[in-house]
Short mmCIF file of C-alpha atoms in Angstrom, two decimals:
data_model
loop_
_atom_site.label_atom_id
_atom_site.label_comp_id
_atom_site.label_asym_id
_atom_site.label_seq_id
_atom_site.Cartn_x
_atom_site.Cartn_y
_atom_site.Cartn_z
CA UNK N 1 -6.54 38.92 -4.79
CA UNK N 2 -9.32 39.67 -2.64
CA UNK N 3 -8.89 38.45 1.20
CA UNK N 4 -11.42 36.78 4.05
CA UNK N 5 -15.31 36.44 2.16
CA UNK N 6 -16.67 36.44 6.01
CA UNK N 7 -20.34 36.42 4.81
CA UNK N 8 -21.09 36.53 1.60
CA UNK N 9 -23.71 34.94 -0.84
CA UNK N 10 -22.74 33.90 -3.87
CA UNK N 11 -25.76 33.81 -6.33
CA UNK N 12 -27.44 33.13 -9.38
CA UNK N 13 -25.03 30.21 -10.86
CA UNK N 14 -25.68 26.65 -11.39
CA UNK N 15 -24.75 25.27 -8.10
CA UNK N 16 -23.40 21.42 -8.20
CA UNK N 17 -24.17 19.75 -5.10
CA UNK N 18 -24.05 16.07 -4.00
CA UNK N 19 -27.83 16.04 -5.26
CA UNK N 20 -27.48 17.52 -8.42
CA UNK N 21 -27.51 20.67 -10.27
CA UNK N 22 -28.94 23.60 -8.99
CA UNK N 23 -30.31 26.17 -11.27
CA UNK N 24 -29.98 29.49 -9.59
CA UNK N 25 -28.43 28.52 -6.81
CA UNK N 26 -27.10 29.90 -3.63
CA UNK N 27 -23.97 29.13 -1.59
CA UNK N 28 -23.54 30.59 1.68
CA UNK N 29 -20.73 31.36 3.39
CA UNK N 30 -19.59 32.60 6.86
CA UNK N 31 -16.28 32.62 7.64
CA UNK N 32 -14.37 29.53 6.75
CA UNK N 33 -17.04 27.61 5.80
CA UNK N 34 -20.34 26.93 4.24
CA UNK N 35 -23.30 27.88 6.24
CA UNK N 36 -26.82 26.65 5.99
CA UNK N 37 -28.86 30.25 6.70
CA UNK N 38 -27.89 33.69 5.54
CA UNK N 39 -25.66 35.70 8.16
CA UNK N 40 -27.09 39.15 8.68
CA UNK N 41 -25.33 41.72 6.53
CA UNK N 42 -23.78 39.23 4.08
CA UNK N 43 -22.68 40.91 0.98
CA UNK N 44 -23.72 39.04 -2.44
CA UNK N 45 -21.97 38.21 -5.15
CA UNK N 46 -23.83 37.72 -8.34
CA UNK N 47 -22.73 34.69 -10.60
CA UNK N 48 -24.82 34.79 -13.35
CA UNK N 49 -24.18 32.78 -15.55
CA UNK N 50 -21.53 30.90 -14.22
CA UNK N 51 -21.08 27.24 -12.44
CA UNK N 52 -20.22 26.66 -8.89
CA UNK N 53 -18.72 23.55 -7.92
CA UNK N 54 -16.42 22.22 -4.97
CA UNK N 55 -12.81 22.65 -4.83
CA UNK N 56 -10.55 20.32 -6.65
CA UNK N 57 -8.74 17.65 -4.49
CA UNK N 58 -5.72 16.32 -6.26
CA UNK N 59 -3.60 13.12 -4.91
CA UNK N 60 -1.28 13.04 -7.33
CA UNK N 61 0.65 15.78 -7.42
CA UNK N 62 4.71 16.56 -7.52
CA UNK N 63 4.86 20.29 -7.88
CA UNK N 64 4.06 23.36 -10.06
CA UNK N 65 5.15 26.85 -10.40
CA UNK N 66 8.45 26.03 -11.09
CA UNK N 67 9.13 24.27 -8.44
CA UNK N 68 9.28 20.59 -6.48
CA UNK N 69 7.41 18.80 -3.97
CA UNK N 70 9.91 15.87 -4.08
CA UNK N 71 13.12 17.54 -3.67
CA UNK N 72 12.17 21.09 -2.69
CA UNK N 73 12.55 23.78 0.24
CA UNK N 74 9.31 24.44 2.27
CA UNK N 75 9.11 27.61 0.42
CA UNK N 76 9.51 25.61 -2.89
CA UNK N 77 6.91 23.74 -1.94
CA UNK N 78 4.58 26.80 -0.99
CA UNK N 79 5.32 28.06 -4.62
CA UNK N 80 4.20 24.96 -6.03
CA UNK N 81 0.82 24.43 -3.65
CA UNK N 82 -0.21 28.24 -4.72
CA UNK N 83 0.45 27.88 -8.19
CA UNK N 84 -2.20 24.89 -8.04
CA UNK N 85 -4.21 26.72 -5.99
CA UNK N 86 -4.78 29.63 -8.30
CA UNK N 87 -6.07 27.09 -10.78
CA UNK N 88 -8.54 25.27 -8.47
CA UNK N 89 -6.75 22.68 -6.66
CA UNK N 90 -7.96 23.70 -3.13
CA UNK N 91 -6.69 20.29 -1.49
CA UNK N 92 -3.36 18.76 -2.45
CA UNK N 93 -1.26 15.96 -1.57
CA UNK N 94 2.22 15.71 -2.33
CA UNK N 95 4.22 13.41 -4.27
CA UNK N 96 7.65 12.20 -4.58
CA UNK N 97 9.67 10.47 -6.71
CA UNK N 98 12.49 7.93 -6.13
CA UNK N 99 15.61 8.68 -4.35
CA UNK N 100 17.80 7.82 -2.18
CA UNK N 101 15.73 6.21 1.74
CA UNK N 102 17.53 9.01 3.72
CA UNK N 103 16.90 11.73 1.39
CA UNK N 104 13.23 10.38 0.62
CA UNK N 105 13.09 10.47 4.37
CA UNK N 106 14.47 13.92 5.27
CA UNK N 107 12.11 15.28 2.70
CA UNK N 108 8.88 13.50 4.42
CA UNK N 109 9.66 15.08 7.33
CA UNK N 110 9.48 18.16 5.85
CA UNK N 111 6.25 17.96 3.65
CA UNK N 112 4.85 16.32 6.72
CA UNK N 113 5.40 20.43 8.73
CA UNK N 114 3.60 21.35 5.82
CA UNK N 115 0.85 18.81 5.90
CA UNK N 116 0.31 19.68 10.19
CA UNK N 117 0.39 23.51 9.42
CA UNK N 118 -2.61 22.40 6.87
CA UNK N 119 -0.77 23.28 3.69
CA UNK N 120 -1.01 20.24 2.26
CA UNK N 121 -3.50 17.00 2.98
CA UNK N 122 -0.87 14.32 3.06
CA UNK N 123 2.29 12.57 1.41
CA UNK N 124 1.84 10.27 -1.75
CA UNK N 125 5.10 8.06 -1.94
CA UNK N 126 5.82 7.57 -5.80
CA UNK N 127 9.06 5.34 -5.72
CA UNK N 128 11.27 3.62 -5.13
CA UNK N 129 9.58 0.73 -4.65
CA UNK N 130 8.67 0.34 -8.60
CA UNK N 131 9.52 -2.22 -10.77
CA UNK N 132 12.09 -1.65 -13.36
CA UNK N 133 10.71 -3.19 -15.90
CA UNK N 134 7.87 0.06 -16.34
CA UNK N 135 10.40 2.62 -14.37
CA UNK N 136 9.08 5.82 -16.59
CA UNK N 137 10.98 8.80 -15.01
CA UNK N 138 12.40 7.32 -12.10
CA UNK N 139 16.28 6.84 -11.70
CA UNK N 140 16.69 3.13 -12.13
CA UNK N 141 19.36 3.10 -10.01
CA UNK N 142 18.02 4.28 -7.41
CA UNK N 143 14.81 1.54 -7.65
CA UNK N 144 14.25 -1.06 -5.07
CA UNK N 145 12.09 -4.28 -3.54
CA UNK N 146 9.38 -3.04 -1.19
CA UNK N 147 10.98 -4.65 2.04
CA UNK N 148 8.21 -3.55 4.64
CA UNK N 149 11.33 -2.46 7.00
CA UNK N 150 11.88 0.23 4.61
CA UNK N 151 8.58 1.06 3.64
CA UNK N 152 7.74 1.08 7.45
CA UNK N 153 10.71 3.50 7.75
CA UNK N 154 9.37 6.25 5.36
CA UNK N 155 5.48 5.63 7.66
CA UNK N 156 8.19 7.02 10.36
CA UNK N 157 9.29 9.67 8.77
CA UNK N 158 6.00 11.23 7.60
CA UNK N 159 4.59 11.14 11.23
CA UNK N 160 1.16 10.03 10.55
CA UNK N 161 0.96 12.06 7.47
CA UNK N 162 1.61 9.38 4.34
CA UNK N 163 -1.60 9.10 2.47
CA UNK N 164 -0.34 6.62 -0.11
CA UNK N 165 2.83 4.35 -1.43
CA UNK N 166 2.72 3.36 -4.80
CA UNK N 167 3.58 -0.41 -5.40
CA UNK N 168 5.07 -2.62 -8.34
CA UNK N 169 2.98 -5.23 -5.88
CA UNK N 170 5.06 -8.07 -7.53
CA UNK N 171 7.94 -7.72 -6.08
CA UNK N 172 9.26 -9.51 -3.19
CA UNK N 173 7.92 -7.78 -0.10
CA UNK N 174 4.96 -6.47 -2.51
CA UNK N 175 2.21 -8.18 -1.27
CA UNK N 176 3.30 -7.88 2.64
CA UNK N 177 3.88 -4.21 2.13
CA UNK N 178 0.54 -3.92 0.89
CA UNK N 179 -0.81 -5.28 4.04
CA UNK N 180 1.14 -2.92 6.39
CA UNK N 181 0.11 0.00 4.65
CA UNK N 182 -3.49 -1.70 4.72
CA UNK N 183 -2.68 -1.98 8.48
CA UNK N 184 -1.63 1.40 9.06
CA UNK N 185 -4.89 2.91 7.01
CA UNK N 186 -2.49 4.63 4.21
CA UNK N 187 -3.43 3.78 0.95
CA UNK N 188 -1.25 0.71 -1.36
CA UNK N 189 -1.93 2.10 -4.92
CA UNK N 190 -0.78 -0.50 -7.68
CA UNK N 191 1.38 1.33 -10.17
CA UNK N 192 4.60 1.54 -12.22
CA UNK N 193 3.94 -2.58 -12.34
CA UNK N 194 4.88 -5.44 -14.83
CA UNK N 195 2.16 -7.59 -12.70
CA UNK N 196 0.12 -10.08 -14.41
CA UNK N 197 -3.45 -10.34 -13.84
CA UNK N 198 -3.21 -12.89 -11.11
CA UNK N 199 -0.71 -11.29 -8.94
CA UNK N 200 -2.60 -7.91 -9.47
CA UNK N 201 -5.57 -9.47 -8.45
CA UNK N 202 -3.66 -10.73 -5.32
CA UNK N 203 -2.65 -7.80 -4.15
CA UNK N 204 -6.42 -6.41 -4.37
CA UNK N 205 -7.66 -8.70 -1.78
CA UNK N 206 -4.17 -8.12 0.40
CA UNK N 207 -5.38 -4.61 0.29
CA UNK N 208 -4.72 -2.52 -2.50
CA UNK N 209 -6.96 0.11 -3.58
CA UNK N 210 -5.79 2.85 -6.03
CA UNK N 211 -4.47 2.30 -9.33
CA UNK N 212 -1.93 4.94 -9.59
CA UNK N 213 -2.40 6.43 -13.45
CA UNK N 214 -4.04 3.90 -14.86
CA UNK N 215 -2.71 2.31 -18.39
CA UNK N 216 0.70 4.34 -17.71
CA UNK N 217 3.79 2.35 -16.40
CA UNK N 218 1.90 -0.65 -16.42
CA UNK N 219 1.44 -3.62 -19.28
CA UNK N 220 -1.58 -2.73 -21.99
CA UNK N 221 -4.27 -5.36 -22.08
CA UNK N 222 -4.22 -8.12 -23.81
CA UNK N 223 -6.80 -10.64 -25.13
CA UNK N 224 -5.01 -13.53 -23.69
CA UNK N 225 -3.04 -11.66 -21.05
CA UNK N 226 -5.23 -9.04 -19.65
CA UNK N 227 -2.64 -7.68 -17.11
CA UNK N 228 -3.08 -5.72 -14.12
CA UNK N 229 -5.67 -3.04 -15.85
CA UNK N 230 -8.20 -5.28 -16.59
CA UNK N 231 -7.78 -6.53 -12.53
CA UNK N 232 -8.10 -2.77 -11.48
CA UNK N 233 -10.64 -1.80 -13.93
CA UNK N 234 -13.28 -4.51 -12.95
CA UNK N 235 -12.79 -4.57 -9.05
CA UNK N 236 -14.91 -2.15 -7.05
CA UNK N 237 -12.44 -1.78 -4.35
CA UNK N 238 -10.39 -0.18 -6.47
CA UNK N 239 -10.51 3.83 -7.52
CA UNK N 240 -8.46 4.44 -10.82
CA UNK N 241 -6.25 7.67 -11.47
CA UNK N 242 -6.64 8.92 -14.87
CA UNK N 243 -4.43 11.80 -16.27
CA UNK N 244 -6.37 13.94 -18.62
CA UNK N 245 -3.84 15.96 -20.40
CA UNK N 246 -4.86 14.66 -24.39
CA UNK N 247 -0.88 13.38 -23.95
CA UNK N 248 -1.20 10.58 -21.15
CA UNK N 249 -3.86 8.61 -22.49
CA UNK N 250 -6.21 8.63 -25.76
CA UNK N 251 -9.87 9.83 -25.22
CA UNK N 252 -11.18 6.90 -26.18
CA UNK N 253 -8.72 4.42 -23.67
CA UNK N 254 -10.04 7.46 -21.04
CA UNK N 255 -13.69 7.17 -22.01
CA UNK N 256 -12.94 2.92 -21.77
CA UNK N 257 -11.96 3.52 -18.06
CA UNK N 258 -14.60 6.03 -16.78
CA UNK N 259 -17.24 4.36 -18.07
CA UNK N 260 -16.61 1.10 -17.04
CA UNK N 261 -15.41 1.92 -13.92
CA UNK N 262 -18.16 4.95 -12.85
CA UNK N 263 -17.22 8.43 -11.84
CA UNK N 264 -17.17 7.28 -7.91
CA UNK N 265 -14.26 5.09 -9.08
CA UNK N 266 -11.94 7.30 -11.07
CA UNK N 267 -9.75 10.26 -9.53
CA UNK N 268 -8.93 12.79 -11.54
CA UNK N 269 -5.17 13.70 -11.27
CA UNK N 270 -2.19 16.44 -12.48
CA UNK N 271 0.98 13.80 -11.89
CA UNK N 272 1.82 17.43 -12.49
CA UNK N 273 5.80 18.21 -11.89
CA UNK N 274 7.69 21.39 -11.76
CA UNK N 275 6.71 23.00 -15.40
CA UNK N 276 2.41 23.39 -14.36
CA UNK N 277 1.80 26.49 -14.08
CA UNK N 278 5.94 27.90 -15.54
CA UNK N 279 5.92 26.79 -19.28
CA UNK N 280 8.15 25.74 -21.80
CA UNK N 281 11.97 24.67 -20.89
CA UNK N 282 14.43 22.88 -18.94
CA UNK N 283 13.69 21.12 -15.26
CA UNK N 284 14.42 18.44 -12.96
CA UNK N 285 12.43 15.41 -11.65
CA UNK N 286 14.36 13.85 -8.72
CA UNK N 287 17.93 13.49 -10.36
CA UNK N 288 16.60 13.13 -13.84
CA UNK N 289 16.40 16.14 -16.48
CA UNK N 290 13.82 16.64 -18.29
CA UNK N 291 12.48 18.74 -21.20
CA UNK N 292 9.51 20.32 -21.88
CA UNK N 293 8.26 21.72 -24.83
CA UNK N 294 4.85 22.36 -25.93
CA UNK N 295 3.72 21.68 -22.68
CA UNK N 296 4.55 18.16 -22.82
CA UNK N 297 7.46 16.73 -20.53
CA UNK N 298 10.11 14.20 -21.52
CA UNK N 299 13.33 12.73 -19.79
CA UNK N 300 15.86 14.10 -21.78
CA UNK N 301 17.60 11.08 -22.04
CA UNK N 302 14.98 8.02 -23.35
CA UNK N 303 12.02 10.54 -24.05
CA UNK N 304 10.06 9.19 -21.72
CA UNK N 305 7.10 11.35 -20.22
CA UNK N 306 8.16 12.52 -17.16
CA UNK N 307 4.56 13.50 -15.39
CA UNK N 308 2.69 16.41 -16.82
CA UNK N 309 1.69 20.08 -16.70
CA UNK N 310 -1.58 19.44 -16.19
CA UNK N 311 -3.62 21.84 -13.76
CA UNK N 312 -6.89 20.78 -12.59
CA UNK N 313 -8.80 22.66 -14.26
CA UNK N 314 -7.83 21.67 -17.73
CA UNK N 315 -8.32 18.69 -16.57
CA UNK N 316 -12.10 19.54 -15.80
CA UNK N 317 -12.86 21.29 -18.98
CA UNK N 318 -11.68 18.90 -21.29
CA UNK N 319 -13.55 15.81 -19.23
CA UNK N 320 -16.41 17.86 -19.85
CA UNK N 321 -16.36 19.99 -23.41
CA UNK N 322 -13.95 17.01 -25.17
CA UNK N 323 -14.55 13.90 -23.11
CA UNK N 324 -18.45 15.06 -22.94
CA UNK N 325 -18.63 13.52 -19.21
CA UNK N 326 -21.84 15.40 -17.15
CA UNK N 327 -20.83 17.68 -15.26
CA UNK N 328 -22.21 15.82 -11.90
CA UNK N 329 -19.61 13.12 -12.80
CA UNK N 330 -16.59 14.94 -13.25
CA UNK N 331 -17.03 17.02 -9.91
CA UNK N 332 -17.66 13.42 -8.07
CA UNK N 333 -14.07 12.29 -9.85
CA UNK N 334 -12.35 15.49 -9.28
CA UNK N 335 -13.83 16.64 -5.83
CA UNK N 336 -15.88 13.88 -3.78
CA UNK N 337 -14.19 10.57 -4.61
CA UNK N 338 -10.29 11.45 -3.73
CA UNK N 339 -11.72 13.37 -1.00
CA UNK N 340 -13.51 10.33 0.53
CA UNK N 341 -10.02 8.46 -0.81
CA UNK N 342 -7.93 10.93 1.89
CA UNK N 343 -10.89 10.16 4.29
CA UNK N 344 -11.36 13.65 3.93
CA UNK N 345 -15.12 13.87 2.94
CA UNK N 346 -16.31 15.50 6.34
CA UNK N 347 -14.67 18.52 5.49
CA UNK N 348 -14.33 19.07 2.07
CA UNK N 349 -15.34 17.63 -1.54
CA UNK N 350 -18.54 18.46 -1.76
CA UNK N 351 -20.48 22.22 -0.89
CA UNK N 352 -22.76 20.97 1.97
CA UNK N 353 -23.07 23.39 5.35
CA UNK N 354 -20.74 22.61 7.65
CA UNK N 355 -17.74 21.98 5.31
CA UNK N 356 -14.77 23.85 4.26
CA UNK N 357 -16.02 26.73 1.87
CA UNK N 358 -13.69 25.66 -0.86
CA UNK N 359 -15.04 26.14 -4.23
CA UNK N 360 -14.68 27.06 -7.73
CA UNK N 361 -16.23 29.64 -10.22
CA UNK N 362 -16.68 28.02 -13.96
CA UNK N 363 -17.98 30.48 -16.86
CA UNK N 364 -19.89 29.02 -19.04
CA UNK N 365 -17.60 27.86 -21.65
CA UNK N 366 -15.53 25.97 -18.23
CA UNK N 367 -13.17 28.50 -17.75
CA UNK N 368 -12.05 28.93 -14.09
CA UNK N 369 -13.04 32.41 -13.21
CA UNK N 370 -12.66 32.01 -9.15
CA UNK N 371 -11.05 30.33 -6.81
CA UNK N 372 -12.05 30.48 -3.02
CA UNK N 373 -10.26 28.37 -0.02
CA UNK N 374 -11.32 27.93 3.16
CA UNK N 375 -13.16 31.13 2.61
CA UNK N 376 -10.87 33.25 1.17
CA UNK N 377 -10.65 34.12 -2.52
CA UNK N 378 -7.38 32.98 -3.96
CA UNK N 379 -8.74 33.98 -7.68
CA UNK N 380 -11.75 36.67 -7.27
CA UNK N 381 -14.63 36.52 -9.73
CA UNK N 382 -15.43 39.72 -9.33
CA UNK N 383 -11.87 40.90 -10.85
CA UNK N 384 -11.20 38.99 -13.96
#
């Protein structure tokens, strides 16, 4: 691990900027971020051969490395944030999963330290206001109606830094929670719902604009009953979250959902837990246990999929060598559209002078090869 770039040039790689491809490209950068003109005595790095595109920005995200951002230490969640890191994710925001209000809001205040000491770019509330009905790994138990008084309390507790609540919008409170998230500019994301079309579409135009993982925890369309995806899918308020592990969703119900709905509408996410990044074995999600083997993770009791072990990066390659998505497209879904989401996009997402020099290396086969954040190389090219 190399430390502080300072100036350097990186050159000769296919550079993807908001404009396009650049064949032979140059990216500059001084310091922490990317500059516009060559510094005098800037060392070069030749890429040859390889891609450079911006850092990934992932809103979706409960931990890696082994360990938790929903019930972890702040050195837990460190571990977790690097381990992501090291595979491309330069921005992260933090999820967590239902529990009990206190604990949910002991734990905010601690990711939010984390989120003012720029470690992390916000909090993503996953639970428990979800509807039982489409619970996946979430202690039912522990579930509840979104009563604004309580979502209002975990606002409190995050101190500015909640970026998102995820909503089963139908519930009493649903559609008034939506607006005082609307109200407070955090995002209402629609997700872990047994909505109907109608009430989806109601709380679209109270507010809501993020499908949290689209097709999962939700009811599948229907010809006669086209639920709550069809209402997400076709609104252009809305950005969708797609996992793309191979496990979460079918190519072709993932190739359905960016097409239709555009690469400046879909966010690619992990929903990664503990196990991305660690392997094979036994962990926790909240309270529940959970399994995973082959890379795949499962509740141990009911077998449901509890999140993923996706990193970034896989998530990249396969949208482009499986998925065949241009390359322009998945860097707008995996950098540029959850940045703007985070309202973010003055700073990172994209390599433009002036912004955060947070970027990626890609061989050409899509294998991550580099890593650099904020200027510094977390993964170094030059050493693999």
């Amino acid at each position: 691990m190399a430390g502080r770039a300072d100036s350097t040039v990186l050159a000769g790689a296919r550079v993807v900027l908001p404009t396009g491809t650049v064949e032979n490209g140059r990216v500059i950068v001084e310091g922490t971020r990317i500059a516009g003109s060559t510094p005098e005595g800037a060392r070069t790095v030749d890429l040859t051969g390889h891609w450079v595109v911006p850092g990934f920005v992932d809103i979706h995200n409960h931990g890696g490395g082994g360990a938790s951002f929903a019930t972890g230490t702040a050195e837990d969640v460190l571990t977790g944030v690097r381990a992501h890191r090291a595979h491309g994710t330069t921005t992260v925001v933090a999820s967590t999963v239902t529990g009990e209000m206190d604990f949910l809001a002991r734990q905010a205040g601690l990711l939010s330290e984390l989120v003012e000491q720029g470690e992390l770019a916000g909090i993503h509330f996953e639970g428990p206001f979800i509807s039982p009905c489409r619970k996946g790994a979430h202690s039912e138990g522990l579930l509840r109606d979104p009563d604004p008084a309580e979502v209002r309390k975990l606002l409190d507790a995050a101190r500015g830094t909640a970026r998102m609540v995820t909503l089963a919008t139908e519930l009493p409170g649903g559609i008034e929670s939506v607006r005082l998230l609307a109200e407070h500019g955090v995002i209402a994301a629609v997700g872990h719902t047994d909505a109907s079309y109608e009430q989806t579409v109601e709380a679209i135009d109270a507010g809501a604009t993020v499908a949290t993982h689209l097709y999962n925890a939700m009811p599948a369309i229907g010809h006669r009953t086209p639920g709550p995806v069809s209402a997400l899918l076709e609104d252009e308020r809305v950005t969708v979250e797609l996992i793309n592990d191979g496990t979460h969703l079918h190519p072709a119900a993932f190739g359905l959902a960016y097409h239709h709905a555009g690469a400046d509408r879909v966010a690619l996410i992990t929903d990664a837990m503990d196990a991305a990044g660690a392997g094979d074995g036994h962990y926790e999600l909240g309270p529940l246990a959970v399994e995973v083997r082959d890379g795949v993770a499962r509740l141990v009791e009911g077998g449901s999929i509890a999140g993923s072990t996706l990193t970034l990066d896989t998530a990249f390659r396969r949208a482009v060598r499986i998925d065949r998505i241009p390359v322009e497209d998945v860097v707008q879904s995996i950098s540029a559209t959850p940045a703007r989401l985070l309202g973010m996009y003055d700073r990172i997402g994209s390599l433009e002078p002036g912004k955060d020099a947070d970027l990626v290396v890609l061989d050409a086969d899509f294998t991550l090869r580099g890593v650099m954040r904020r200027g510094e190389w977390i993964v170094d090219p030059r050493e693999g």
